[in-house]
Structure formats: structure tokens, C-alpha cells
Short mmCIF file of C-alpha atoms in Angstrom, two decimals:
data_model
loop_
_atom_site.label_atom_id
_atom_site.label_comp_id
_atom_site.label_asym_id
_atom_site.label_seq_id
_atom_site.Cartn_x
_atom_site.Cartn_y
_atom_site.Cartn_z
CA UNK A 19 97.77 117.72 110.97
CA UNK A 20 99.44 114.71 110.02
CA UNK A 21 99.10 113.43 106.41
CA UNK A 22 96.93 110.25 106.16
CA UNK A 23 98.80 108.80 102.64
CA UNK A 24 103.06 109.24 102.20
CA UNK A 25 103.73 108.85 98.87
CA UNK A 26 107.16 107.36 98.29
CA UNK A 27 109.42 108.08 94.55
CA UNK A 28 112.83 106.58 94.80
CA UNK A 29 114.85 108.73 92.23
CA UNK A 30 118.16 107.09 91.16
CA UNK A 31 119.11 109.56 88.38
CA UNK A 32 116.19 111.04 87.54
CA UNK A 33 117.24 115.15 87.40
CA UNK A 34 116.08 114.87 83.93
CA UNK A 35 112.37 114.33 84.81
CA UNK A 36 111.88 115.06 88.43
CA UNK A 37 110.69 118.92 87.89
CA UNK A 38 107.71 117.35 85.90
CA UNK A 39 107.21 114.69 88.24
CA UNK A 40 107.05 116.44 91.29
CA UNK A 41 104.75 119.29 88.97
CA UNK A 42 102.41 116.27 88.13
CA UNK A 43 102.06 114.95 91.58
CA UNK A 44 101.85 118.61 93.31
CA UNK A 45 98.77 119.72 90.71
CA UNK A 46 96.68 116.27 92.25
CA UNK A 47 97.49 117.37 95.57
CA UNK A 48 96.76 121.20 95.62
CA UNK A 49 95.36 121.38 98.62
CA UNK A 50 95.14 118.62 100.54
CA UNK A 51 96.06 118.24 103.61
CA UNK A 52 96.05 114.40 103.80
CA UNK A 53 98.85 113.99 101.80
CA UNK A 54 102.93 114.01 101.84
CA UNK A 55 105.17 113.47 99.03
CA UNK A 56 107.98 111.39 100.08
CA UNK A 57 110.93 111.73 97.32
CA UNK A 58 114.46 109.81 98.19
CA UNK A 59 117.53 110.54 96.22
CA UNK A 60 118.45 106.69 96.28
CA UNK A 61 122.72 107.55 95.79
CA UNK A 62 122.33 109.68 92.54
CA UNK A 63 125.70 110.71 90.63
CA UNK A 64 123.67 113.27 88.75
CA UNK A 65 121.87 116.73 89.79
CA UNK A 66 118.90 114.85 91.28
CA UNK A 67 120.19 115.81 95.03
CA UNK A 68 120.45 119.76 94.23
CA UNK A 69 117.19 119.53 92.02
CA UNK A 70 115.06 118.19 95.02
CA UNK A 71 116.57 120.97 96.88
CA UNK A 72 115.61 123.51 94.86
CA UNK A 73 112.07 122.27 94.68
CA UNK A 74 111.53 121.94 98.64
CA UNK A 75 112.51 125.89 98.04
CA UNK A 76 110.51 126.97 95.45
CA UNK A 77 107.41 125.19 96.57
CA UNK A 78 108.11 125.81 100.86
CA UNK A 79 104.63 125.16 101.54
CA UNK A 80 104.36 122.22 99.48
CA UNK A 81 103.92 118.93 101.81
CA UNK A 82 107.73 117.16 100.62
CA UNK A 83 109.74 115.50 102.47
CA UNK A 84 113.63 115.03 101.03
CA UNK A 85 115.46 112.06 102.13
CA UNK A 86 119.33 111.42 100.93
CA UNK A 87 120.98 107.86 100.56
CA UNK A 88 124.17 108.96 100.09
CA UNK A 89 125.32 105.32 97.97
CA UNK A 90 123.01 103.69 96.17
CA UNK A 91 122.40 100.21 97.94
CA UNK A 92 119.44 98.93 95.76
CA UNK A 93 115.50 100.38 94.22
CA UNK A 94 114.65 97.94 97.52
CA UNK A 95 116.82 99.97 100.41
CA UNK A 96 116.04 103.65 99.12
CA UNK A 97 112.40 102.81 99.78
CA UNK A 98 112.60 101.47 102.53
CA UNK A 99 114.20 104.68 103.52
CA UNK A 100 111.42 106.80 102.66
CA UNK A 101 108.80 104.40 104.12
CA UNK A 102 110.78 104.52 106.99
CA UNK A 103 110.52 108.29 107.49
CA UNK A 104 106.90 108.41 106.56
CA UNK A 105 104.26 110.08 108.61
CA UNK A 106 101.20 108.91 107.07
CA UNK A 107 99.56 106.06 108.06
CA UNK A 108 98.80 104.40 104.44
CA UNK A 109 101.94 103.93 102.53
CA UNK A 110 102.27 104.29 98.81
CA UNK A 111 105.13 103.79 95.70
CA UNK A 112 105.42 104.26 92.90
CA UNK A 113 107.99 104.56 89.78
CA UNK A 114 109.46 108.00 89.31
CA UNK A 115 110.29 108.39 86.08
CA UNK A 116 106.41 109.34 84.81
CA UNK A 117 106.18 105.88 82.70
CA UNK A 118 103.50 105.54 85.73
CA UNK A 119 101.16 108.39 85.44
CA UNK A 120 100.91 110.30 88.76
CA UNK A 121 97.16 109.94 89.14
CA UNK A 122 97.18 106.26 89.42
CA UNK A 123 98.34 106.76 93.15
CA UNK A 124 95.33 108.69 93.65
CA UNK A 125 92.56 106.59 91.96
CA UNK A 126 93.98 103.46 93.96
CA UNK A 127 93.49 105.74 97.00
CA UNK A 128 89.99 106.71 96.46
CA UNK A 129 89.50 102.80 96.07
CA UNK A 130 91.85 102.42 99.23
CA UNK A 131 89.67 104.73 101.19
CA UNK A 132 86.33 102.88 100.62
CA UNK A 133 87.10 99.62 102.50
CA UNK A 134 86.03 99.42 105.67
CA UNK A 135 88.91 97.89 107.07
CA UNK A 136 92.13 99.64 105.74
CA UNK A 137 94.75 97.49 107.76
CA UNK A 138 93.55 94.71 105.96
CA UNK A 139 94.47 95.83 102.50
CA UNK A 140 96.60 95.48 99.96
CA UNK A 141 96.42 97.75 96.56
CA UNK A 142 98.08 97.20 93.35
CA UNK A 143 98.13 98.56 90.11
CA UNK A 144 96.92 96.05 86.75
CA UNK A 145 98.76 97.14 83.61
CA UNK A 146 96.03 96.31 80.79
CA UNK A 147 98.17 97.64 77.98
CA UNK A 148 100.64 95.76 75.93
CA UNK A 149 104.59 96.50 75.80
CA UNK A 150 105.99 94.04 73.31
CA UNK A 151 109.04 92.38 74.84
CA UNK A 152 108.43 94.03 78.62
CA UNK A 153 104.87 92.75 78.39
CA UNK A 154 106.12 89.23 77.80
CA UNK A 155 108.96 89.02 80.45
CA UNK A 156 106.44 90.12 82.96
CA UNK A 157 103.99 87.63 82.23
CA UNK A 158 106.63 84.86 82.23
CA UNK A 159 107.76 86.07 85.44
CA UNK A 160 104.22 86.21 87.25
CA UNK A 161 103.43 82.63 86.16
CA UNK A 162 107.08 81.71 88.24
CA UNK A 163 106.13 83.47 90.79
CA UNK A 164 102.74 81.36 90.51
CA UNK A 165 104.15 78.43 90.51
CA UNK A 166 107.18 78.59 93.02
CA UNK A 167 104.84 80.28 95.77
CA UNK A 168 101.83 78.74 95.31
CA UNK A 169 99.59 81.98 94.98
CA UNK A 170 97.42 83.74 92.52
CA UNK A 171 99.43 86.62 91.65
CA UNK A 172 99.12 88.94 89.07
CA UNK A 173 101.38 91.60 87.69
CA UNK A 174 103.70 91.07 90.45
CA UNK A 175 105.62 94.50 89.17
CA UNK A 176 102.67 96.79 88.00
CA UNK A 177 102.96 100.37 90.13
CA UNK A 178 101.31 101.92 92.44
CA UNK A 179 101.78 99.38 95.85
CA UNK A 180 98.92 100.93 98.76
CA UNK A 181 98.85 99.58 102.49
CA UNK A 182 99.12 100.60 105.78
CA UNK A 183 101.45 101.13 108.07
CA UNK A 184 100.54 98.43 110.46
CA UNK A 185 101.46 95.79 107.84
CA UNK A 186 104.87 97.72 106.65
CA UNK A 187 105.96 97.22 110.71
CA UNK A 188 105.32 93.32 110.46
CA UNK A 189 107.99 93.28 107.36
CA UNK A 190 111.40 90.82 108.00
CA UNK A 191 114.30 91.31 106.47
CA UNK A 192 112.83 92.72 103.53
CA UNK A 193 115.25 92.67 100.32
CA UNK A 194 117.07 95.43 99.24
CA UNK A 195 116.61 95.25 95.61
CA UNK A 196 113.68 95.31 93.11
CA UNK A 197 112.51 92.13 94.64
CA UNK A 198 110.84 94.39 97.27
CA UNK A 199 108.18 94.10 94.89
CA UNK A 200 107.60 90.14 95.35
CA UNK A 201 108.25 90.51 98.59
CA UNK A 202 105.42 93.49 100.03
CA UNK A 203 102.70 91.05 97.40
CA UNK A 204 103.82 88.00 98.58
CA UNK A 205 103.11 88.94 101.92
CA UNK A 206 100.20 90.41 101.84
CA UNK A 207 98.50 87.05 100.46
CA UNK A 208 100.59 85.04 102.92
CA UNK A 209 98.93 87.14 105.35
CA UNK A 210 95.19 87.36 104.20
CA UNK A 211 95.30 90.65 102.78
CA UNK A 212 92.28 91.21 100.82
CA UNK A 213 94.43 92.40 97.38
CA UNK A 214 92.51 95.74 95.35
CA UNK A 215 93.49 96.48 91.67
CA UNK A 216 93.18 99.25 89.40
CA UNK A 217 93.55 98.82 85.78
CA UNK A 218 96.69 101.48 85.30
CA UNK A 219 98.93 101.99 81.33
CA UNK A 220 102.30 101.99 81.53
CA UNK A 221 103.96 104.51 79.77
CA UNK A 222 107.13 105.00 78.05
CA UNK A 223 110.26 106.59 79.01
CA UNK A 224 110.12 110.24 78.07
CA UNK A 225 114.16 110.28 79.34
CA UNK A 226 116.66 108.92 80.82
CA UNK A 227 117.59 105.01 80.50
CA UNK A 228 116.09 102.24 82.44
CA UNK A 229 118.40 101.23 85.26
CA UNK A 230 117.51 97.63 84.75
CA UNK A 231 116.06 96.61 81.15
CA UNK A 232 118.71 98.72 79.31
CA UNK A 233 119.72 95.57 77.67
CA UNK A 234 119.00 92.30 76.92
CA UNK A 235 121.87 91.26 79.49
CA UNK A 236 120.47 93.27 82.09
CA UNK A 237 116.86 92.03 81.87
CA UNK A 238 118.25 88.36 81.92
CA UNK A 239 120.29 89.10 84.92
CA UNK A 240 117.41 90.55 86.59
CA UNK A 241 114.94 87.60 85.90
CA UNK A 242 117.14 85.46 87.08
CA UNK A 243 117.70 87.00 90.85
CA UNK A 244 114.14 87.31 90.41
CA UNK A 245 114.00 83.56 90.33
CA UNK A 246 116.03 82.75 92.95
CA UNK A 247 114.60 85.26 95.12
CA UNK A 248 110.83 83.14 94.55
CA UNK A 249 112.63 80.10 96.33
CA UNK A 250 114.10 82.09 99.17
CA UNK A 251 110.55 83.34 99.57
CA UNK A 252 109.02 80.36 99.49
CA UNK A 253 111.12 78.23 102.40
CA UNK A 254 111.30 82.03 104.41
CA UNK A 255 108.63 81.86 107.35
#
């Protein structure tokens, strides 16, 4: 039977917290048989290859699926990759280093499930909870994003994304970075999608670094591609 939700993790570096990630999402599964855990090794220089390996072994009847980008071409490219190789025909992602709890996926799915007309939705988590800095970069980047594309977004970046397949396949030249975000949103109003939320708290790191707000530099660089990527959007057709 093929799995009706593919839930996709790009891990860049996460060995340190993928046995508890994968433990998390595997306990919500049990078992179901309507679900596949899609985890992509987006070009890690750590053990997170080998430790994805050795999970596939120790849980062989577990529904994962491994896939391997051997360089690490952007958060954007490594899922694509997974959605990609998919089987399920409602797509999910989310972050996978547990700062977005595990059973957010599922209580946007039980939303998910209760429209009538799944190919014509769009579900997004709504952080409600207040992170300082982080909390205000995000809010000044959803009112660009407001303004330059001429939409009603909110929380442009909040995890877990939710649609089907049938509007992954109409996807162009989708970017390869974190702007994947923007992008799969943007589109989804541009096309009509009627947009779910679900109020979801984002969590702290429990390891690791960030691999894109580990400094003030880095979140400024970020922002800004962020910007220009809002104009490109908004001439693209």
C-alpha cells in the first residue's frame, strides 16, 4: 500500500539529533500505514550519512526512505530531492533539528485531511510564541514579502508546509535555497490555494548551530537574498 503523506527532513549536519528525531517522528507513526518518512542527507561532512544508515537497519520495518546529496547545493535542492522521490500523494516538510516539534506535521494533517478538496490546499504552520531577535526579523520579513508581492502572507517561514502532489508538479524553476519557502507560499496564493494554519511553538536548539542565523552577519546576508528573491518573484510568471 502506498503511503498517502511523505514526510520530508533535510538533515545538513544533524548526527547530533537525528536518533531523537527520527525516535519522535517513528512513536506518531507506529502503525500507520499511510505514512513515509522521507529523510535526505542534504551533503553532510559529519556522521549524519552512516547514522541514517544505521537507523533504516535497526528499525527495517519502519516506513524510511534514505536519500543522499552527495554536496550540499542549498536547504532548497535537498528537498526538492526528497519531494522528488516521494510516494505519497500529500507532501510535507519540516525542520529537522526538533526546534519544530514532530507532532505539528501530524495535527496539520488531521486538519489537511478534513477538506473536501485536498488538491486545493495549502497548510502552514503559525508560530504564536515569541523569540526575541528571530521573532522580529521574521516579522520584518513577512511585511516585505507583503508589500513586494502584493499578498496577505503570514509567517512566510513557520514549519510544517502540507500540499499535494498535483500542485508540487506545477512548480518552475523552484529556488534552491531557503527561499523555497517564499516560493511553495507564494504560489499557492498566486494560484487560489485555499491556505490552512495551525498555531505551532518554535523551539530552541537542543544542539548543533543554526546553519543560517549563527551570526548577526549571516542573518543579514540571508534577509537580504531574501529580498531580492521577493522581486524576482514578483516579475516571474
Amino acid at each position: 500500500m502506498l503511503p498517502t503523506l511523505s514526510i520530508i527532513l533535510p538533515c545538513y549536519n544533524e548526527g547530533v539529533t537525528l536518533d531523537a528525531l527520527v525516535n519522535s517522528y517513528l512513536e506518531l507513526i507506529n502503525d500507520r500505514d499511510d505514512c513515509e518518512l522521507v529523510l535526505v542527507d542534504n551533503g553532510s561532512s559529519d556522521r549524519t550519512w552512516e547514522k541514517m544508515n544505521k537507523l533504516k537497519e535497526k528499525f527495517p520495518l519502519a516506513p524510511i526512505l534514505l536519500i543522499r546529496v552527495e554536496v550540499n547545493q542549498g536547504y532548497g535542492y535537498g528537498l526538492m530531492q526528497g519531494l522528488d522521490a516521494a510516494s505519497g500523494s500529500v507532501l510535507s516538510w519540516s525542520h529537522a533539528d526538533l526546534q519544530c516539534p514532530p507532532n505539528d506535521v501530524f495535527k496539520l494533517y488531521d486538519e489537511f485531511r478534513r477538506e473536501e478538496s485536498q488538491e486545493t490546499i495549502f497548510g502552514k504552520g503559525h508560530r504564536v510564541n515569541n523569540r526575541g531577535n528571530s521573532s522580529i526579523l521574521t516579522n520584518v520579513q513577512t511585511l516585505l514579502a507583503r508589500l513586494i508581492l502584493g499578498h496577505r502572507m503570514v509567517e512566510i517561514n513557520a514549519q510544517p508546509k502540507m500540499f499535494h502532489k498535483t500542485f508540487y508538479k506545477t512548480w518552475k524553476a523552484p529556488p534552491k535555497g531557503y527561499e523555497l519557502d517564499i516560493y511553495a507560499y507564494f504560489h499557492a496564493l498566486r494560484q487560489g490555494l485555499n491556505v490552512i494554519s495551525i498555531d505551532v511553538h518554535f523551539l530552541d536548539r537542543q544542539e548543533g548551530e543554526s546553519k543560517w542565523a549563527y551570526s548577526l552577519l549571516s542573518r543579514l546576508t540571508a534577509i537580504t537574498k531574501n529580498i531580492v528573491y521577493l522581486f524576482i518573484l514578483r516579475v516571474s510568471r
